[in-house]
XYZ file of C-alpha atoms in Angstrom:
784
model
C 55.040 139.912 122.635
C 55.703 137.779 125.695
C 54.255 134.715 123.940
C 56.431 135.294 120.905
C 59.522 135.709 123.102
C 58.721 132.474 124.927
C 58.322 130.672 121.596
C 61.623 132.092 120.362
C 63.468 130.973 123.507
C 61.914 127.496 123.181
C 62.966 127.290 119.528
C 66.561 128.290 120.250
C 66.733 125.886 123.205
C 65.346 123.114 121.028
C 68.054 123.488 118.429
C 70.872 123.988 120.940
C 70.019 121.079 123.178
C 68.392 118.623 120.782
C 70.443 115.718 119.415
C 72.195 115.950 116.058
C 69.212 114.438 114.281
C 67.042 117.411 115.220
C 69.454 119.726 113.427
C 68.333 118.218 110.152
C 65.166 120.315 110.482
C 67.153 123.561 110.197
C 66.779 124.448 106.520
C 66.283 127.476 104.332
C 63.276 127.733 102.036
C 65.333 126.200 99.233
C 66.025 123.136 101.356
C 69.707 123.992 101.714
C 71.218 122.977 105.014
C 71.708 125.875 107.352
C 74.443 124.635 109.687
C 77.889 123.650 108.429
C 78.250 121.086 111.238
C 75.491 118.924 109.781
C 76.370 116.004 107.517
C 74.960 116.272 104.010
C 71.848 114.165 103.439
C 71.550 113.626 99.684
C 68.438 111.452 99.785
C 65.945 114.309 99.611
C 67.098 115.255 96.117
C 65.801 111.929 94.842
C 62.140 112.507 95.677
C 61.942 116.087 94.432
C 59.043 116.522 91.999
C 60.897 119.270 90.129
C 63.701 116.941 89.017
C 63.911 114.765 85.928
C 64.634 111.091 86.593
C 66.571 108.805 84.263
C 66.046 105.103 85.021
C 68.549 102.500 83.833
C 66.611 100.476 81.284
C 68.566 98.381 78.757
C 71.913 97.841 77.127
C 72.026 99.428 73.679
C 75.314 97.897 72.722
C 78.229 96.251 74.481
C 81.654 94.965 73.428
C 82.243 92.151 75.892
C 85.937 91.842 75.038
C 86.645 95.517 75.663
C 84.120 95.818 78.481
C 82.610 98.982 76.997
C 79.105 99.724 75.793
C 76.128 102.034 76.058
C 73.238 101.894 78.481
C 69.899 103.483 77.700
C 68.281 105.560 80.421
C 64.517 106.173 80.177
C 63.265 109.651 81.090
C 60.657 109.932 83.861
C 59.130 112.488 86.149
C 57.551 111.955 89.543
C 53.850 112.683 89.674
C 51.631 112.801 92.776
C 49.115 109.939 92.797
C 45.986 109.898 94.936
C 44.728 106.605 96.293
C 42.026 106.466 98.950
C 42.617 110.127 99.784
C 46.333 109.649 100.362
C 48.974 110.940 97.983
C 52.099 109.113 97.016
C 54.356 109.522 94.014
C 54.430 107.660 90.748
C 57.150 107.647 88.083
C 55.606 108.661 84.772
C 57.307 108.386 81.385
C 58.192 111.841 80.189
C 58.663 113.541 76.853
C 61.318 116.201 77.249
C 60.587 119.883 76.882
C 64.244 120.792 76.261
C 64.919 123.229 73.431
C 66.106 122.860 70.768
C 64.718 119.333 70.945
C 66.908 118.051 68.103
C 70.017 118.793 70.199
C 69.148 116.393 73.016
C 68.002 112.809 73.492
C 64.848 112.051 75.376
C 66.203 108.667 76.479
C 69.985 109.019 76.300
C 72.334 106.111 75.663
C 75.460 106.692 77.726
C 78.743 104.901 78.200
C 79.144 102.032 80.647
C 82.430 100.227 81.352
C 83.478 97.175 83.313
C 86.899 95.651 83.915
C 88.303 93.047 86.272
C 91.474 94.284 87.979
C 92.166 91.110 89.962
C 90.271 87.834 90.322
C 88.454 89.390 93.305
C 88.039 93.002 92.154
C 86.083 94.599 89.310
C 85.524 98.233 88.424
C 82.186 99.445 87.028
C 81.800 102.964 85.602
C 78.755 104.717 84.177
C 78.371 108.203 82.790
C 75.388 110.538 82.908
C 76.394 112.832 80.061
C 77.690 112.393 76.491
C 80.669 114.541 77.489
C 83.491 112.108 78.256
C 84.992 113.114 81.623
C 88.696 113.654 82.028
C 90.539 110.616 83.322
C 92.009 111.824 86.597
C 93.041 108.441 88.001
C 96.750 109.339 88.031
C 96.031 112.517 90.012
C 93.469 110.945 92.331
C 94.622 111.306 95.937
C 92.395 108.442 97.065
C 94.421 105.954 95.025
C 97.781 104.729 96.300
C 100.873 104.947 94.088
C 101.110 101.169 93.656
C 97.602 101.092 92.194
C 98.284 104.079 89.948
C 101.389 102.346 88.613
C 99.253 99.402 87.508
C 96.747 101.527 85.596
C 96.868 100.781 81.905
C 98.710 97.483 82.386
C 97.303 94.034 81.718
C 95.948 92.694 85.036
C 97.125 89.393 86.441
C 93.897 87.458 86.824
C 95.468 84.284 88.226
C 93.666 81.607 86.267
C 91.976 83.862 83.800
C 88.751 85.672 83.192
C 86.019 83.797 81.380
C 83.708 85.989 79.290
C 80.481 84.768 77.740
C 77.790 86.718 75.905
C 74.394 85.927 74.379
C 71.215 87.820 73.526
C 70.181 88.081 77.168
C 73.358 88.766 79.138
C 77.121 89.164 79.332
C 78.935 87.271 82.091
C 82.423 87.881 83.475
C 83.552 84.959 85.607
C 86.653 84.393 87.742
C 87.283 81.612 90.206
C 85.953 83.820 93.042
C 82.740 85.164 91.559
C 81.010 86.672 88.574
C 79.309 89.819 87.347
C 76.372 89.310 85.022
C 75.117 92.210 82.919
C 71.527 91.573 81.839
C 70.604 93.406 78.636
C 66.877 93.926 79.346
C 65.744 94.591 81.912
C 69.170 96.037 82.674
C 70.675 94.548 85.780
C 74.084 94.066 87.302
C 74.065 90.728 89.117
C 76.874 89.752 91.496
C 77.291 86.023 92.138
C 79.731 83.980 94.167
C 81.863 81.170 92.751
C 78.998 78.681 93.189
C 76.537 80.873 91.286
C 74.595 82.177 94.281
C 73.249 85.693 93.767
C 74.931 88.014 96.271
C 73.143 91.184 95.214
C 71.784 92.822 92.070
C 70.561 96.186 90.887
C 66.875 97.084 90.764
C 64.857 97.855 87.625
C 61.504 99.668 87.385
C 59.723 96.398 86.652
C 60.755 95.135 90.106
C 58.118 97.405 91.645
C 54.637 95.965 92.089
C 51.631 97.427 90.260
C 49.826 99.054 93.160
C 52.479 101.281 94.715
C 55.974 102.523 93.929
C 57.915 101.939 97.116
C 61.259 103.103 95.770
C 62.901 104.191 92.553
C 65.293 101.751 90.865
C 68.845 102.372 89.640
C 68.737 105.975 88.380
C 70.246 109.405 88.070
C 68.584 112.791 88.325
C 68.835 116.081 86.468
C 67.803 118.837 88.832
C 65.059 121.159 87.757
C 66.818 124.018 89.530
C 70.136 124.032 87.659
C 70.420 120.880 85.459
C 73.145 119.395 87.704
C 73.152 115.617 87.892
C 73.560 113.101 90.702
C 73.495 109.311 90.703
C 71.584 106.725 92.708
C 72.745 103.108 92.370
C 70.206 100.786 93.974
C 71.047 97.200 94.942
C 69.138 94.332 96.509
C 69.394 93.887 100.271
C 68.645 90.261 101.150
C 66.987 88.732 104.225
C 69.593 88.223 106.931
C 72.110 90.434 105.169
C 74.430 92.565 107.303
C 76.518 95.531 106.145
C 79.758 96.787 107.726
C 82.233 99.595 107.172
C 81.510 103.205 106.103
C 84.292 104.656 108.271
C 84.508 105.512 111.955
C 80.794 105.221 112.639
C 79.588 105.323 116.224
C 76.203 103.726 115.632
C 75.622 99.966 115.501
C 78.282 98.139 113.480
C 75.649 96.500 111.287
C 74.443 99.317 109.058
C 71.268 97.545 107.889
C 68.315 99.666 108.955
C 70.426 102.832 109.027
C 70.807 105.812 106.742
C 74.533 106.548 106.841
C 75.630 110.004 105.717
C 79.131 109.914 104.303
C 80.232 113.505 104.637
C 82.996 114.702 106.920
C 81.749 116.638 109.930
C 82.649 117.394 113.533
C 80.087 115.409 115.549
C 81.495 116.779 118.820
C 82.334 113.270 119.988
C 81.566 109.610 119.305
C 77.958 109.601 120.482
C 75.952 110.643 117.387
C 75.540 109.523 113.771
C 77.957 112.169 112.447
C 81.497 111.134 111.523
C 84.953 112.688 111.642
C 86.107 109.890 109.330
C 83.493 108.623 106.870
C 84.731 106.207 104.231
C 82.671 105.342 101.097
C 83.381 101.618 101.418
C 81.414 98.742 102.889
C 81.088 94.968 102.738
C 78.375 92.387 103.317
C 78.238 89.116 105.217
C 77.163 87.594 101.877
C 80.732 87.839 100.557
C 81.011 91.053 98.549
C 82.116 94.628 99.141
C 81.737 97.962 97.354
C 84.004 101.015 97.217
C 82.138 104.065 95.965
C 84.981 105.936 94.310
C 83.841 109.489 94.937
C 84.704 112.448 97.123
C 81.215 113.938 96.887
C 78.769 113.362 99.765
C 76.911 110.058 99.822
C 73.855 109.014 101.796
C 73.867 105.240 102.018
C 70.383 104.008 102.874
C 70.800 100.375 103.902
C 67.205 99.263 104.232
C 66.154 102.301 106.263
C 63.497 103.514 103.833
C 62.889 100.174 102.091
C 63.977 97.003 103.849
C 64.952 95.194 100.662
C 67.272 97.766 99.094
C 70.641 99.449 99.371
C 70.003 102.961 98.046
C 73.239 104.851 97.440
C 72.284 108.508 97.062
C 75.434 110.053 95.631
C 76.020 113.730 94.900
C 78.496 112.716 92.198
C 77.466 112.907 88.550
C 79.284 109.683 87.664
C 79.101 106.129 88.950
C 82.476 104.572 89.705
C 82.201 101.420 91.807
C 84.863 98.909 92.769
C 83.268 95.548 93.564
C 85.058 92.922 95.666
C 84.457 89.197 96.240
C 85.597 87.273 99.308
C 85.756 87.107 103.088
C 86.219 90.253 105.210
C 90.003 89.756 105.294
C 90.164 89.201 101.546
C 87.962 92.206 100.800
C 89.962 94.497 103.104
C 93.175 93.369 101.418
C 91.760 94.075 97.949
C 90.319 97.450 98.940
C 93.574 98.607 100.534
C 95.503 97.501 97.452
C 93.600 100.329 95.728
C 93.524 103.068 98.363
C 96.683 102.005 100.174
C 97.668 100.189 103.319
C 98.670 101.762 106.599
C 102.457 101.997 106.868
C 104.286 100.221 109.662
C 104.676 102.777 112.437
C 107.741 103.368 114.645
C 108.121 101.207 117.727
C 108.021 104.144 120.136
C 104.569 105.146 118.871
C 103.064 101.966 120.360
C 104.096 103.125 123.853
C 102.200 105.389 126.252
C 101.363 108.947 125.161
C 100.774 111.288 128.114
C 98.782 114.438 127.549
C 96.032 116.712 128.794
C 94.387 119.836 127.492
C 96.938 121.344 127.985
C 100.520 121.658 129.229
C 101.425 125.351 129.137
C 105.156 125.453 129.831
C 108.537 123.845 129.420
C 108.782 123.164 133.127
C 105.342 121.541 133.198
C 106.279 119.195 130.347
C 109.577 118.259 131.966
C 107.848 117.669 135.295
C 105.344 115.302 133.663
C 108.264 113.330 132.246
C 109.951 113.202 135.680
C 106.738 112.053 137.354
C 106.190 109.271 134.809
C 109.663 107.908 135.466
C 109.380 108.402 139.238
C 106.104 106.486 139.342
C 107.569 103.811 137.063
C 104.851 104.170 134.442
C 106.238 102.908 131.125
C 105.866 105.697 128.574
C 107.372 107.113 125.396
C 105.589 110.312 124.327
C 104.766 113.701 125.849
C 102.142 115.684 123.952
C 101.726 119.454 124.207
C 98.205 120.387 123.134
C 96.832 123.886 122.426
C 98.920 125.813 124.964
C 102.480 125.831 123.607
C 101.949 129.042 121.574
C 102.082 132.595 122.860
C 98.270 132.618 122.861
C 96.307 129.446 123.647
C 94.741 127.960 120.464
C 96.529 130.538 118.265
C 98.685 128.398 115.996
C 101.854 130.224 114.877
C 104.316 127.305 114.937
C 106.471 128.906 117.659
C 106.915 128.032 121.304
C 105.852 130.821 123.663
C 109.125 132.569 124.533
C 108.138 133.392 128.116
C 106.985 129.867 129.010
C 109.383 127.851 126.829
C 112.707 129.697 127.253
C 114.736 126.879 125.679
C 112.518 124.578 123.555
C 115.453 122.884 121.831
C 117.047 122.164 125.190
C 113.723 120.844 126.493
C 113.301 118.543 123.496
C 116.844 117.211 123.928
C 116.294 116.612 127.626
C 113.065 114.749 126.933
C 114.749 112.677 124.230
C 117.608 111.783 126.556
C 115.053 110.447 129.005
C 113.368 108.363 126.295
C 110.509 110.697 125.392
C 109.383 111.704 121.944
C 107.442 114.937 121.669
C 104.176 115.673 119.859
C 102.714 119.145 119.248
C 99.166 120.275 118.471
C 98.172 122.517 115.547
C 95.258 123.177 113.188
C 94.773 124.499 109.633
C 92.515 127.466 110.468
C 93.913 130.979 111.013
C 91.840 133.626 112.761
C 92.165 137.306 111.803
C 94.245 137.846 114.967
C 96.804 135.229 113.928
C 100.089 136.769 112.778
C 100.052 134.592 109.628
C 96.552 135.616 108.605
C 97.567 138.478 106.316
C 100.344 136.464 104.691
C 98.003 133.573 103.917
C 95.389 135.895 102.423
C 97.908 137.976 100.487
C 99.421 134.893 98.847
C 96.085 133.174 98.127
C 96.981 130.139 100.230
C 93.444 129.839 101.543
C 90.143 128.471 100.262
C 88.244 131.258 98.490
C 84.659 132.215 97.797
C 83.013 133.204 94.519
C 84.310 136.756 94.830
C 87.884 135.590 95.434
C 87.676 136.425 99.118
C 87.106 134.199 102.133
C 83.953 132.096 102.560
C 84.352 132.206 106.353
C 85.979 134.542 108.843
C 89.099 132.408 109.259
C 91.663 131.714 106.579
C 91.438 127.970 105.913
C 94.516 126.515 104.248
C 93.846 125.098 100.773
C 95.822 121.858 100.630
C 94.859 121.339 96.991
C 97.301 124.191 96.262
C 100.954 123.004 96.020
C 102.132 126.443 97.194
C 100.003 126.114 100.334
C 101.434 122.664 100.995
C 104.996 123.976 100.619
C 104.290 126.924 102.935
C 102.679 124.671 105.530
C 105.376 122.008 105.374
C 108.104 124.620 105.818
C 106.514 125.644 109.128
C 106.278 122.038 110.320
C 109.824 121.311 109.136
C 111.129 124.078 111.363
C 109.660 122.243 114.353
C 111.031 118.901 113.181
C 114.523 120.370 112.990
C 114.238 121.519 116.584
C 113.643 117.928 117.656
C 109.860 117.474 117.581
C 108.917 113.882 116.680
C 105.378 114.237 115.395
C 102.397 116.575 115.078
C 98.744 116.341 116.024
C 96.644 116.831 112.882
C 93.573 118.274 114.586
C 90.311 119.391 112.954
C 90.008 119.353 109.132
C 86.230 118.901 109.019
C 85.246 122.473 108.068
C 86.324 122.864 104.437
C 83.503 125.017 103.005
C 81.066 123.355 100.610
C 80.639 126.734 98.949
C 84.396 127.258 98.651
C 86.530 127.513 95.513
C 89.681 125.402 95.515
C 92.986 125.576 93.653
C 92.311 122.100 92.255
C 89.590 123.619 90.072
C 86.909 121.705 91.919
C 84.213 123.111 94.154
C 83.504 122.291 97.745
C 81.038 119.549 96.849
C 84.017 117.454 95.725
C 86.773 118.961 97.890
C 85.086 119.015 101.311
C 85.565 115.284 101.934
C 89.018 115.293 100.343
C 90.224 117.988 102.727
C 91.184 115.600 105.564
C 93.026 113.346 103.117
C 95.028 116.233 101.639
C 95.687 117.588 105.153
C 96.785 114.182 106.474
C 99.038 113.707 103.451
C 100.745 117.108 103.678
C 101.552 116.639 107.359
C 102.564 112.975 107.237
C 104.937 113.515 104.330
C 106.889 116.314 106.015
C 107.192 114.267 109.218
C 108.420 111.261 107.223
C 110.859 113.450 105.260
C 112.484 114.699 108.462
C 112.291 111.383 110.328
C 112.780 108.723 107.598
C 111.054 105.485 108.462
C 109.256 107.110 111.386
C 106.424 108.910 109.630
C 103.436 109.270 111.934
C 100.776 111.878 112.720
C 97.880 112.017 115.199
C 94.816 112.927 113.129
C 91.117 113.375 113.819
C 89.504 113.623 110.360
C 89.880 111.237 107.417
C 88.514 109.989 104.090
C 89.260 106.992 101.869
C 93.035 106.785 101.480
C 93.878 108.489 104.772
C 95.038 105.142 106.156
C 98.300 105.738 104.244
C 98.952 108.604 106.644
C 98.496 106.954 110.028
C 97.378 107.345 112.644
C 93.936 108.572 113.706
C 92.137 108.860 117.014
C 88.465 108.761 117.935
C 87.789 112.400 118.762
C 86.287 114.068 121.797
C 84.506 111.366 123.768
C 82.190 112.058 126.672
C 83.567 110.923 130.036
C 80.891 108.314 130.626
C 79.910 104.787 129.603
C 78.315 105.985 126.364
C 81.473 107.812 125.351
C 83.432 104.612 125.922
C 80.928 102.534 123.939
C 80.927 105.087 121.117
C 84.710 105.000 120.913
C 84.727 101.200 120.844
C 82.123 101.038 118.073
C 83.927 103.775 116.169
C 87.263 101.987 116.385
C 85.780 98.686 115.235
C 83.935 100.313 112.331
C 87.071 102.244 111.360
C 89.038 99.003 111.280
C 86.365 97.508 109.023
C 87.046 100.390 106.615
C 90.714 99.754 105.814
C 92.514 101.459 108.726
C 95.028 99.362 110.665
C 95.872 101.777 113.483
C 93.618 103.824 115.742
C 93.507 105.290 119.218
C 91.194 107.139 121.605
C 91.385 109.316 124.695
C 91.413 107.028 127.719
C 88.767 108.135 130.180
C 87.129 110.478 127.673
C 87.877 114.079 126.818
C 85.249 116.667 127.604
C 85.398 116.866 131.424
C 87.557 115.402 134.167
C 86.976 111.662 134.005
C 85.332 109.926 136.982
C 87.811 107.477 138.423
C 85.594 104.415 137.853
C 85.187 105.261 134.153
C 88.868 106.034 133.684
C 89.905 102.842 135.516
C 87.717 100.636 133.273
C 88.835 102.545 130.148
C 92.550 101.925 130.840
C 92.822 98.329 129.571
C 90.778 99.233 126.483
C 93.257 102.034 125.845
C 96.369 99.972 126.448
C 95.001 97.098 124.380
C 94.510 99.358 121.365
C 97.198 99.811 118.764
C 98.080 103.211 120.217
C 97.541 104.479 123.734
C 96.977 108.056 124.861
C 95.844 109.648 128.105
C 94.307 112.989 127.107
C 91.438 115.271 127.989
C 90.338 117.677 130.670
C 92.698 117.519 133.678
C 93.644 115.624 135.603
C 94.679 112.829 133.243
C 97.897 112.066 135.122
C 97.261 109.095 137.432
C 99.286 110.379 140.385
C 96.964 113.385 140.598
C 93.936 111.105 141.017
C 94.816 108.535 143.663
C 97.476 106.058 144.698
C 95.295 103.071 143.819
C 94.524 104.565 140.421
C 98.227 105.121 139.797
C 98.772 101.427 140.503
C 95.967 100.483 138.092
C 97.416 102.739 135.389
C 100.867 101.220 135.926
C 99.485 97.657 135.718
C 97.858 98.275 132.336
C 100.925 100.077 130.991
C 103.221 97.291 132.138
C 100.962 94.723 130.491
C 101.295 96.444 127.119
C 105.057 96.941 127.388
C 105.522 93.270 128.224
C 103.284 92.467 125.242
C 105.214 94.806 122.951
C 106.730 91.958 120.861
C 103.196 90.694 120.223
C 101.921 94.219 119.498
C 104.780 94.965 117.108
C 104.413 91.705 115.188
C 100.658 92.033 114.891
C 101.073 95.636 113.716
C 103.424 94.494 110.982
C 100.971 91.830 109.863
C 98.132 94.385 109.801
C 100.172 96.841 107.758
C 100.872 94.176 105.134
C 97.300 92.913 104.770
C 95.099 95.949 105.446
C 93.793 94.459 108.691
C 92.894 96.351 111.875
C 94.673 95.895 115.195
C 91.371 96.579 117.014
C 89.440 93.942 115.121
C 85.769 93.008 115.103
C 85.277 89.297 115.785
C 83.684 88.814 112.358
C 87.024 89.519 110.641
C 88.781 86.690 112.422
C 85.794 84.296 112.603
C 83.645 84.909 109.501
C 82.237 81.358 109.565
C 80.803 81.858 113.077
C 77.353 83.524 112.763
C 77.584 84.752 116.342
C 80.769 86.692 115.629
C 78.839 88.947 113.220
C 76.519 90.011 116.044
C 79.105 91.203 118.586
C 80.070 94.867 118.784
C 81.230 95.410 122.371
C 84.310 93.171 122.374
C 87.150 92.741 119.911
C 90.242 90.864 118.881
C 93.466 92.692 119.659
C 95.410 91.382 116.705
C 94.645 87.812 115.711
C 95.109 85.948 118.998
C 93.819 88.000 121.957
C 90.173 88.758 122.728
C 89.329 91.861 124.766
C 85.958 92.597 126.385
C 86.023 95.969 128.197
C 83.815 96.565 131.211
C 81.413 99.116 129.747
C 79.532 99.487 133.047
C 80.554 99.392 136.688
C 81.108 95.868 137.913
C 83.639 93.069 138.084
C 82.570 90.907 135.159
C 80.354 90.671 132.097
C 78.810 88.367 129.524
C 81.269 87.589 126.729
C 80.754 85.793 123.435
C 83.602 83.370 122.641
C 83.848 82.324 118.973
C 83.506 78.679 118.159
C 87.018 77.734 117.044
C 88.470 76.067 120.121
C 88.983 76.902 123.773
C 89.854 80.289 125.259
C 92.380 80.895 128.033
C 92.090 83.780 130.488
C 95.233 85.903 130.093
C 95.152 86.970 133.745
C 93.997 83.845 135.591
C 94.740 80.945 133.235
C 91.186 79.644 133.481
C 89.940 77.839 130.350
C 86.571 78.624 128.731
C 84.512 76.883 126.081
C 83.012 78.704 123.080
C 79.659 80.455 123.339
C 78.234 82.946 125.794
C 80.021 82.972 129.130
C 79.855 85.210 132.182
C 83.478 85.949 132.979
C 84.924 87.825 135.924
C 87.721 90.263 135.150
C 91.122 89.779 136.734
C 93.209 92.343 138.637
C 93.163 94.496 135.504
C 89.466 95.423 135.122
C 88.848 93.839 131.751
C 88.168 90.388 130.317
C 91.279 89.398 128.340
C 91.470 85.972 126.695
C 93.904 84.154 124.415
C 93.002 81.700 121.655
C 93.940 78.131 122.431
C 97.093 77.240 120.504
C 98.639 80.712 120.515
C 102.239 81.726 120.976
C 102.300 85.213 122.511
C 105.808 86.709 122.595
C 106.598 88.710 125.759
C 109.509 90.948 126.655
C 111.003 91.738 130.058
C 109.451 94.926 131.438
C 111.020 98.146 130.195
C 110.153 101.750 131.025
C 110.619 102.861 127.412
C 110.478 101.035 124.104
C 114.102 101.741 123.166
C 115.175 99.725 126.230
C 113.203 96.577 125.400
C 115.505 93.558 125.525
C 114.619 91.850 122.262
C 117.227 89.156 122.821
C 115.303 88.031 125.900
C 111.857 87.686 124.352
C 109.910 84.795 125.861
C 107.629 82.791 123.590
C 104.711 81.945 125.885
C 102.467 79.130 124.733
C 98.768 79.154 125.595
C 97.498 75.646 125.190
C 94.426 73.792 126.433
C 93.332 71.255 123.810
C 95.211 72.530 120.757
C 97.642 70.093 119.161
C 100.096 72.814 118.128
C 100.820 76.433 118.892
C 101.504 79.219 116.389
C 102.283 82.923 116.470
C 104.204 85.788 114.897
C 107.413 87.612 115.764
C 108.840 90.776 114.278
C 111.734 92.650 115.850
C 113.203 96.077 115.056
C 115.537 95.670 112.086
C 113.789 92.575 110.743
C 112.845 92.573 107.076
C 109.929 90.165 107.329
C 107.561 88.553 109.788
C 108.684 85.331 111.421
C 106.039 82.652 111.797
C 106.307 80.807 115.093
C 105.398 77.143 115.305
């Protein structure tokens, strides 16, 4: 008994304290994941011996002018194969056992479609059933309205699309690249404008004769229930690097990783789970792919086979958007489909002061007084979980005993230049006063019996009535004078839930953050026209239209800081222009050294928030820390004309403010290797101090000299050891830049735009350039 108890305690301790990867071992006998917090790994379904495998084999027919045809899929099963006393698997041609056999095809020929939407973008769709699916493009929440409006119209291909066809292949060629469809063996081949193969799909004949190392392009029909899932497989070339996939905290280059694209709460930016996965990526070879699906995807980029991209998709259809170009060009094309981040209000780029949590009206007003008294430029006060009658119990009302006059408080804060943000979440516990109303009116996600799949009532944002109910609650706060709302959580939509949309949780789970972001952003924008903004944690493809998002609950250590930086860079490589993070980390009181080094990273991000376990307020830490906080804040407020102009440029082109070097310097091979420094906009390079010290090694891209923003010292390209200035961070400016500065202001509405100074940073450059965009302007001004 004692031994069994010891084993039980060890087992529980193992699962509680082991990293997220260990949780993957928690399964039921059926192989179903046991814990909701785990991301879905779809790859295991594609080596299940009970499934039937359909391998893409050959084109049956194809109308090259219409871009429509049929593709034959050969039926296989996986059979164990013994060789030298070791068993592997072998795909074996299969004769179906389905009954009645005359009703089904052993090797079905199913529809395939291809169309070029722009000279850089093509859409490829394949079906796995003779039943033609409903076209839901116009209702698809991942697509932006501008893209939907173009559906069904003749695309502008700027120079034309050349189509050729012969007995071996069909080729679609634009001036930026081509897609070749080989008839047999069936392959999709992507080439650049010079004819170089960028990638191509795999066929069964690509395997050698002695061992099957991976299956080619295929879909499965499960032996358990006949459901289908798809598995596009593409070539991964030597030296190839893959980027994107959302706010991923692992290495920016996804080659060698198995990336699980399913929304989860990873409890911070230190594991492979993601609050904000995005089914989009691009390669250093000049192409990108958007997997248009809301179902979970496991993207195996050379993890199980070093020469293949294996996209294990839960979806039963293949719908891929393929892009040609540089990172900037691909991001622009992708965000033309899923939408670009809107330009955000000027005040949002200022300092947000918060902690978990301010509990009263007087506490909030005192924080505002202290910020002004200590001359720390700032624009937003955030009340986290404690503004309700019961902490964490969201009922959309200020606690009457602790907030005796919320409207008066909001007016007083506004008069002193502060906007106000409030926390909330979409989950309602049985003790919440709205619980019964939500259940009675079926505003929640339901289970198979029509009840609740979990103990809480989770709002179903696929239901228009739920959205109206929710927005009415938020609107009441807006009318009191609240400026914006924190869009917390959103990762727990049940996979086994039933949704008003008619879809199950397999397809709605990942859409939940997008629907949640949308519902909240739209009511804020409605009540504050032109100033729509939220502060969200979870996201999916398309959520960039409902900015902005922050990096979650970082640990208060160097790893938490590194995870946030990687996450922000990866997020920016996935179509999101604006992003923030909790300076100093979130989970415990931040050590002063960590917080001090995190400050410039926070202030040189698009949006800046101090938040986490108290104290976050600098005057409660030390006098020297208060000075350091003030220095970083003053730097950003002086740089606000630069920040505002760069933000406008990002919002127009789908570019990130916190920008990996490879976006700005794609021709520099070294820039593709760097993941612990970034461009802040297009002209400033930032290298945070990720460990204690006064300097660090920094890679400087090869296009010209670099000028230290703090000291004026000039550096040559390449690896350099650089000492930080008074602000503990390496901050450099590209030679030939014009960086607009404003006189220091304590709040953004007091910036003197008529006194903006155009500072030139010049070492060897023959001319200087920059951007300027002021409140009220209709377009960016190019400085020269």
